[in-house]
Amino acid sequence: GVDFIISSCDSMESAKKAMALAEKYDFIYANVGVHPSEVEDMTEEDLKTLAKYAENPKVVAIGEIGLDYHYDDGPSKEKQQYWFKRQLDLTADLDMPVVVHSRDAAQDTFDIIKASRVRKGLIHAFSGSKELAQEYIKMGFYISVGGVVTFKNAKKLVDVVENIPIDKILVETDSPYLTPPPFRGRRNDPSKTQFVAEEIARLKGLDVNEFCEITFNNGKRVFGIE
């Protein structure tokens, strides 16, 4: 039941791989960008390369970019923030949507996006509060929900889903992570989105097919896929 796949990347090298997949298969599209955990050696020349990659019609967003403060041995907060801002500048210059990664950095991520010129895209694997989700929606962003919503301890994310408009929700896998039950502990893949969709449809009181049609159209809209 998967019609389109957006293949995300986290580095300059994986951007090439995502584009190669998108060029090989009609139903696959790509994001290009450098994940905060990979910005240690990023250069201004890389920004020019990303801009060149974005000329490919199968590239539909800049991402996955953002902030990740989870690990102590990763790039410094200052370096992550610098390259997040620079890639947001690129996104705005290209008038493209952004795919945002934010882990243990909710306020800094929000403040940097709010100060930027980018007003379209999605907050990937959202883990913040319903109030934060609503602020992002006011700015023009979509909230992307993955397998965590199916977990027993997902009260905060359930609260988010119950309190935001259905036309601003996307479903995702975050492959190969966050695999929903009954497949916890195994590698995630796009077929598992059905379990995310079923749970959100239940929370919203919708038929799952109706919900899938809505989020399918949400995804086409945010990524500009005809």
mmCIF file of C-alpha atoms in Angstrom:
data_model
loop_
_atom_site.group_PDB
_atom_site.id
_atom_site.type_symbol
_atom_site.label_atom_id
_atom_site.label_comp_id
_atom_site.label_asym_id
_atom_site.label_seq_id
_atom_site.Cartn_x
_atom_site.Cartn_y
_atom_site.Cartn_z
ATOM 1 C CA GLY A 1 0.000 0.000 0.000
ATOM 2 C CA VAL A 2 3.003 2.353 -0.180
ATOM 3 C CA ASP A 3 2.669 4.629 -3.220
ATOM 4 C CA PHE A 4 5.627 6.992 -2.766
ATOM 5 C CA ILE A 5 8.785 6.933 -0.671
ATOM 6 C CA ILE A 6 10.834 9.959 0.298
ATOM 7 C CA SER A 7 14.382 8.688 0.800
ATOM 8 C CA SER A 8 16.107 10.804 3.436
ATOM 9 C CA CYS A 9 19.841 11.224 3.819
ATOM 10 C CA ASP A 10 22.198 12.336 6.579
ATOM 11 C CA SER A 11 25.431 13.227 4.791
ATOM 12 C CA MET A 12 26.884 14.293 1.464
ATOM 13 C CA GLU A 13 27.647 10.654 0.680
ATOM 14 C CA SER A 14 24.171 9.366 1.494
ATOM 15 C CA ALA A 15 22.666 12.224 -0.523
ATOM 16 C CA LYS A 16 24.202 10.628 -3.606
ATOM 17 C CA LYS A 17 22.687 7.273 -2.657
ATOM 18 C CA ALA A 18 19.247 8.771 -2.051
ATOM 19 C CA MET A 19 19.376 10.504 -5.438
ATOM 20 C CA ALA A 20 20.493 7.298 -7.150
ATOM 21 C CA LEU A 21 17.481 5.472 -5.714
ATOM 22 C CA ALA A 22 15.159 8.296 -6.763
ATOM 23 C CA GLU A 23 16.515 8.264 -10.304
ATOM 24 C CA LYS A 24 16.181 4.481 -10.548
ATOM 25 C CA TYR A 25 12.600 4.171 -9.264
ATOM 26 C CA ASP A 26 9.668 6.357 -10.308
ATOM 27 C CA PHE A 27 7.979 6.058 -6.897
ATOM 28 C CA ILE A 28 11.023 7.174 -4.883
ATOM 29 C CA TYR A 29 11.946 10.812 -4.247
ATOM 30 C CA ALA A 30 14.858 12.194 -2.243
ATOM 31 C CA ASN A 31 15.853 14.780 0.343
ATOM 32 C CA VAL A 32 19.396 16.135 0.396
ATOM 33 C CA GLY A 33 21.085 17.677 3.422
ATOM 34 C CA VAL A 34 23.534 17.066 6.233
ATOM 35 C CA HIS A 35 22.256 15.738 9.558
ATOM 36 C CA PRO A 36 23.502 17.548 12.702
ATOM 37 C CA SER A 37 25.537 14.492 13.742
ATOM 38 C CA GLU A 38 27.442 14.694 10.441
ATOM 39 C CA VAL A 39 28.315 18.407 10.223
ATOM 40 C CA GLU A 40 31.764 18.222 11.831
ATOM 41 C CA ASP A 41 33.570 18.475 8.487
ATOM 42 C CA MET A 42 30.906 20.301 6.489
ATOM 43 C CA THR A 43 32.104 23.116 4.214
ATOM 44 C CA GLU A 44 30.650 26.003 2.251
ATOM 45 C CA GLU A 45 31.462 24.006 -0.871
ATOM 46 C CA ASP A 46 29.074 21.318 0.384
ATOM 47 C CA LEU A 47 26.281 23.907 0.383
ATOM 48 C CA LYS A 48 26.980 24.623 -3.282
ATOM 49 C CA THR A 49 26.896 20.896 -3.998
ATOM 50 C CA LEU A 50 23.566 20.520 -2.205
ATOM 51 C CA ALA A 51 22.161 23.380 -4.275
ATOM 52 C CA LYS A 52 23.325 21.565 -7.408
ATOM 53 C CA TYR A 53 21.732 18.321 -6.232
ATOM 54 C CA ALA A 54 18.471 20.182 -5.589
ATOM 55 C CA GLU A 55 18.212 20.991 -9.293
ATOM 56 C CA ASN A 56 17.282 17.341 -9.830
ATOM 57 C CA PRO A 57 13.467 17.195 -10.146
ATOM 58 C CA LYS A 58 13.365 14.061 -7.972
ATOM 59 C CA VAL A 59 14.854 16.016 -5.049
ATOM 60 C CA VAL A 60 11.863 17.402 -3.152
ATOM 61 C CA ALA A 61 13.291 18.851 0.093
ATOM 62 C CA ILE A 62 16.391 19.846 1.997
ATOM 63 C CA GLY A 63 16.899 17.434 4.877
ATOM 64 C CA GLU A 64 17.371 15.826 7.165
ATOM 65 C CA ILE A 65 18.856 18.848 8.929
ATOM 66 C CA GLY A 66 18.543 20.253 12.429
ATOM 67 C CA LEU A 67 19.962 19.787 15.914
ATOM 68 C CA ASP A 68 20.827 16.690 17.951
ATOM 69 C CA TYR A 69 22.144 17.227 21.481
ATOM 70 C CA HIS A 70 21.705 13.607 22.571
ATOM 71 C CA TYR A 71 25.319 12.515 22.306
ATOM 72 C CA ASP A 72 28.214 14.188 24.097
ATOM 73 C CA ASP A 73 30.784 13.091 21.521
ATOM 74 C CA GLY A 74 29.082 14.627 18.484
ATOM 75 C CA PRO A 75 29.653 18.031 16.859
ATOM 76 C CA SER A 76 29.409 20.967 19.262
ATOM 77 C CA LYS A 77 26.098 22.752 19.713
ATOM 78 C CA GLU A 78 27.634 25.857 18.150
ATOM 79 C CA LYS A 79 28.734 23.968 15.042
ATOM 80 C CA GLN A 80 25.368 22.232 14.714
ATOM 81 C CA GLN A 81 23.549 25.541 15.015
ATOM 82 C CA TYR A 82 25.794 27.224 12.460
ATOM 83 C CA TRP A 83 25.228 24.572 9.784
ATOM 84 C CA PHE A 84 21.534 24.302 10.585
ATOM 85 C CA LYS A 85 21.188 28.030 9.949
ATOM 86 C CA ARG A 86 23.267 27.863 6.767
ATOM 87 C CA GLN A 87 21.214 24.969 5.398
ATOM 88 C CA LEU A 88 17.998 26.787 6.287
ATOM 89 C CA ASP A 89 19.318 29.785 4.339
ATOM 90 C CA LEU A 90 19.911 27.463 1.391
ATOM 91 C CA THR A 91 16.408 26.018 1.760
ATOM 92 C CA ALA A 92 14.887 29.491 1.691
ATOM 93 C CA ASP A 93 17.001 30.559 -1.293
ATOM 94 C CA LEU A 94 15.832 27.467 -3.195
ATOM 95 C CA ASP A 95 12.204 27.937 -2.032
ATOM 96 C CA MET A 96 12.050 24.273 -1.004
ATOM 97 C CA PRO A 97 10.494 22.496 1.985
ATOM 98 C CA VAL A 98 12.722 21.342 4.829
ATOM 99 C CA VAL A 99 12.838 18.075 6.784
ATOM 100 C CA VAL A 100 13.864 18.933 10.345
ATOM 101 C CA HIS A 101 15.543 16.631 12.847
ATOM 102 C CA SER A 102 15.357 17.707 16.494
ATOM 103 C CA ARG A 103 16.528 15.575 19.419
ATOM 104 C CA ASP A 104 16.943 16.929 22.942
ATOM 105 C CA ALA A 105 17.075 20.394 21.351
ATOM 106 C CA ALA A 106 13.441 21.461 21.080
ATOM 107 C CA GLN A 107 13.749 25.134 22.045
ATOM 108 C CA ASP A 108 16.908 25.858 20.051
ATOM 109 C CA THR A 109 15.427 24.143 16.998
ATOM 110 C CA PHE A 110 12.239 26.186 17.226
ATOM 111 C CA ASP A 111 14.053 29.479 17.813
ATOM 112 C CA ILE A 112 16.374 28.962 14.838
ATOM 113 C CA ILE A 113 13.534 28.013 12.501
ATOM 114 C CA LYS A 114 11.418 30.945 13.678
ATOM 115 C CA ALA A 115 14.305 33.321 12.965
ATOM 116 C CA SER A 116 14.800 31.806 9.492
ATOM 117 C CA ARG A 117 12.954 32.497 6.251
ATOM 118 C CA VAL A 118 11.724 28.905 5.889
ATOM 119 C CA ARG A 119 8.000 28.397 6.322
ATOM 120 C CA LYS A 120 7.276 25.026 4.740
ATOM 121 C CA GLY A 121 8.315 21.490 5.481
ATOM 122 C CA LEU A 122 7.951 18.992 8.296
ATOM 123 C CA ILE A 123 9.233 18.306 11.765
ATOM 124 C CA HIS A 124 10.400 14.705 11.458
ATOM 125 C CA ALA A 125 9.681 12.071 14.146
ATOM 126 C CA PHE A 126 8.113 14.772 16.289
ATOM 127 C CA SER A 127 8.718 14.326 20.020
ATOM 128 C CA GLY A 128 7.752 17.696 21.480
ATOM 129 C CA SER A 129 4.655 18.995 23.259
ATOM 130 C CA LYS A 130 1.248 19.696 21.757
ATOM 131 C CA GLU A 131 1.894 23.411 22.329
ATOM 132 C CA LEU A 132 5.128 23.258 20.336
ATOM 133 C CA ALA A 133 3.415 21.309 17.564
ATOM 134 C CA GLN A 134 0.721 23.955 17.356
ATOM 135 C CA GLU A 135 3.342 26.719 17.097
ATOM 136 C CA TYR A 136 5.046 24.908 14.217
ATOM 137 C CA ILE A 137 1.700 24.475 12.467
ATOM 138 C CA LYS A 138 1.019 28.209 12.810
ATOM 139 C CA MET A 139 4.317 28.830 10.997
ATOM 140 C CA GLY A 140 3.304 26.544 8.126
ATOM 141 C CA PHE A 141 4.906 23.227 9.065
ATOM 142 C CA TYR A 142 3.570 19.691 9.176
ATOM 143 C CA ILE A 143 4.054 17.287 12.083
ATOM 144 C CA SER A 144 5.453 13.904 11.055
ATOM 145 C CA VAL A 145 4.675 10.981 13.360
ATOM 146 C CA GLY A 146 6.468 7.658 13.432
ATOM 147 C CA GLY A 147 6.316 4.381 15.298
ATOM 148 C CA VAL A 148 6.616 5.963 18.744
ATOM 149 C CA VAL A 149 2.877 6.741 18.685
ATOM 150 C CA THR A 150 2.228 2.977 18.867
ATOM 151 C CA PHE A 151 4.343 2.515 22.025
ATOM 152 C CA LYS A 152 2.641 2.013 25.395
ATOM 153 C CA ASN A 153 4.491 4.960 26.976
ATOM 154 C CA ALA A 154 3.721 7.436 24.166
ATOM 155 C CA LYS A 155 1.334 9.614 26.179
ATOM 156 C CA LYS A 156 2.909 12.925 25.122
ATOM 157 C CA LEU A 157 2.846 12.071 21.410
ATOM 158 C CA VAL A 158 -0.707 10.728 21.693
ATOM 159 C CA ASP A 159 -1.660 14.095 23.204
ATOM 160 C CA VAL A 160 -0.045 15.850 20.235
ATOM 161 C CA VAL A 161 -1.887 13.714 17.689
ATOM 162 C CA GLU A 162 -5.224 14.217 19.431
ATOM 163 C CA ASN A 163 -4.817 17.997 19.475
ATOM 164 C CA ILE A 164 -3.524 18.925 16.006
ATOM 165 C CA PRO A 165 -5.452 19.120 12.719
ATOM 166 C CA ILE A 166 -5.542 16.006 10.565
ATOM 167 C CA ASP A 167 -4.489 18.022 7.509
ATOM 168 C CA LYS A 168 -1.163 18.802 9.201
ATOM 169 C CA ILE A 169 -0.161 15.223 10.074
ATOM 170 C CA LEU A 170 2.228 12.979 8.143
ATOM 171 C CA VAL A 171 3.143 9.370 8.911
ATOM 172 C CA GLU A 172 6.651 7.946 8.622
ATOM 173 C CA THR A 173 8.822 5.033 9.671
ATOM 174 C CA ASP A 174 12.153 6.618 10.561
ATOM 175 C CA SER A 175 13.616 3.438 9.062
ATOM 176 C CA PRO A 176 15.485 1.527 10.313
ATOM 177 C CA TYR A 177 14.477 2.755 13.792
ATOM 178 C CA LEU A 178 11.370 3.091 15.989
ATOM 179 C CA THR A 179 9.734 -0.085 14.693
ATOM 180 C CA PRO A 180 6.114 -0.378 15.889
ATOM 181 C CA PRO A 181 4.688 -3.434 17.639
ATOM 182 C CA PRO A 182 4.473 -6.312 16.918
ATOM 183 C CA PHE A 183 7.890 -5.885 15.266
ATOM 184 C CA ARG A 184 9.808 -4.116 18.052
ATOM 185 C CA GLY A 185 13.478 -5.058 17.982
ATOM 186 C CA ARG A 186 13.515 -5.666 14.243
ATOM 187 C CA ARG A 187 14.629 -3.399 11.438
ATOM 188 C CA ASN A 188 11.974 -0.888 10.427
ATOM 189 C CA ASP A 189 10.917 -0.391 6.799
ATOM 190 C CA PRO A 190 8.233 1.556 4.890
ATOM 191 C CA SER A 191 5.668 -1.274 5.033
ATOM 192 C CA LYS A 192 5.382 -0.622 8.765
ATOM 193 C CA THR A 193 3.731 2.757 8.206
ATOM 194 C CA GLN A 194 0.417 0.902 8.184
ATOM 195 C CA PHE A 195 0.675 0.354 11.940
ATOM 196 C CA VAL A 196 1.366 4.038 12.550
ATOM 197 C CA ALA A 197 -1.566 4.968 10.326
ATOM 198 C CA GLU A 198 -3.896 2.519 12.062
ATOM 199 C CA GLU A 199 -3.056 3.919 15.500
ATOM 200 C CA ILE A 200 -3.451 7.579 14.506
ATOM 201 C CA ALA A 201 -6.711 6.811 12.688
ATOM 202 C CA ARG A 202 -7.980 5.157 15.874
ATOM 203 C CA LEU A 203 -6.975 8.186 17.960
ATOM 204 C CA LYS A 204 -8.700 10.509 15.491
ATOM 205 C CA GLY A 205 -11.822 8.359 15.217
ATOM 206 C CA LEU A 206 -11.360 7.879 11.479
ATOM 207 C CA ASP A 207 -11.543 4.910 9.144
ATOM 208 C CA VAL A 208 -7.958 3.953 8.378
ATOM 209 C CA ASN A 209 -8.499 4.189 4.607
ATOM 210 C CA GLU A 210 -9.913 7.695 4.981
ATOM 211 C CA PHE A 211 -6.971 8.647 7.184
ATOM 212 C CA CYS A 212 -4.463 7.236 4.673
ATOM 213 C CA GLU A 213 -6.060 9.212 1.850
ATOM 214 C CA ILE A 214 -5.797 12.424 3.862
ATOM 215 C CA THR A 215 -2.147 11.930 4.842
ATOM 216 C CA PHE A 216 -1.254 10.759 1.339
ATOM 217 C CA ASN A 217 -2.516 14.089 0.033
ATOM 218 C CA ASN A 218 -0.766 15.929 2.881
ATOM 219 C CA GLY A 219 2.517 14.329 1.822
ATOM 220 C CA LYS A 220 2.058 15.200 -1.841
ATOM 221 C CA ARG A 221 1.248 18.772 -0.863
ATOM 222 C CA VAL A 222 4.246 19.378 1.409
ATOM 223 C CA PHE A 223 6.710 17.801 -1.024
ATOM 224 C CA GLY A 224 5.134 19.272 -4.152
ATOM 225 C CA ILE A 225 4.542 15.885 -5.781
ATOM 226 C CA GLU A 226 1.882 15.974 -8.476
#
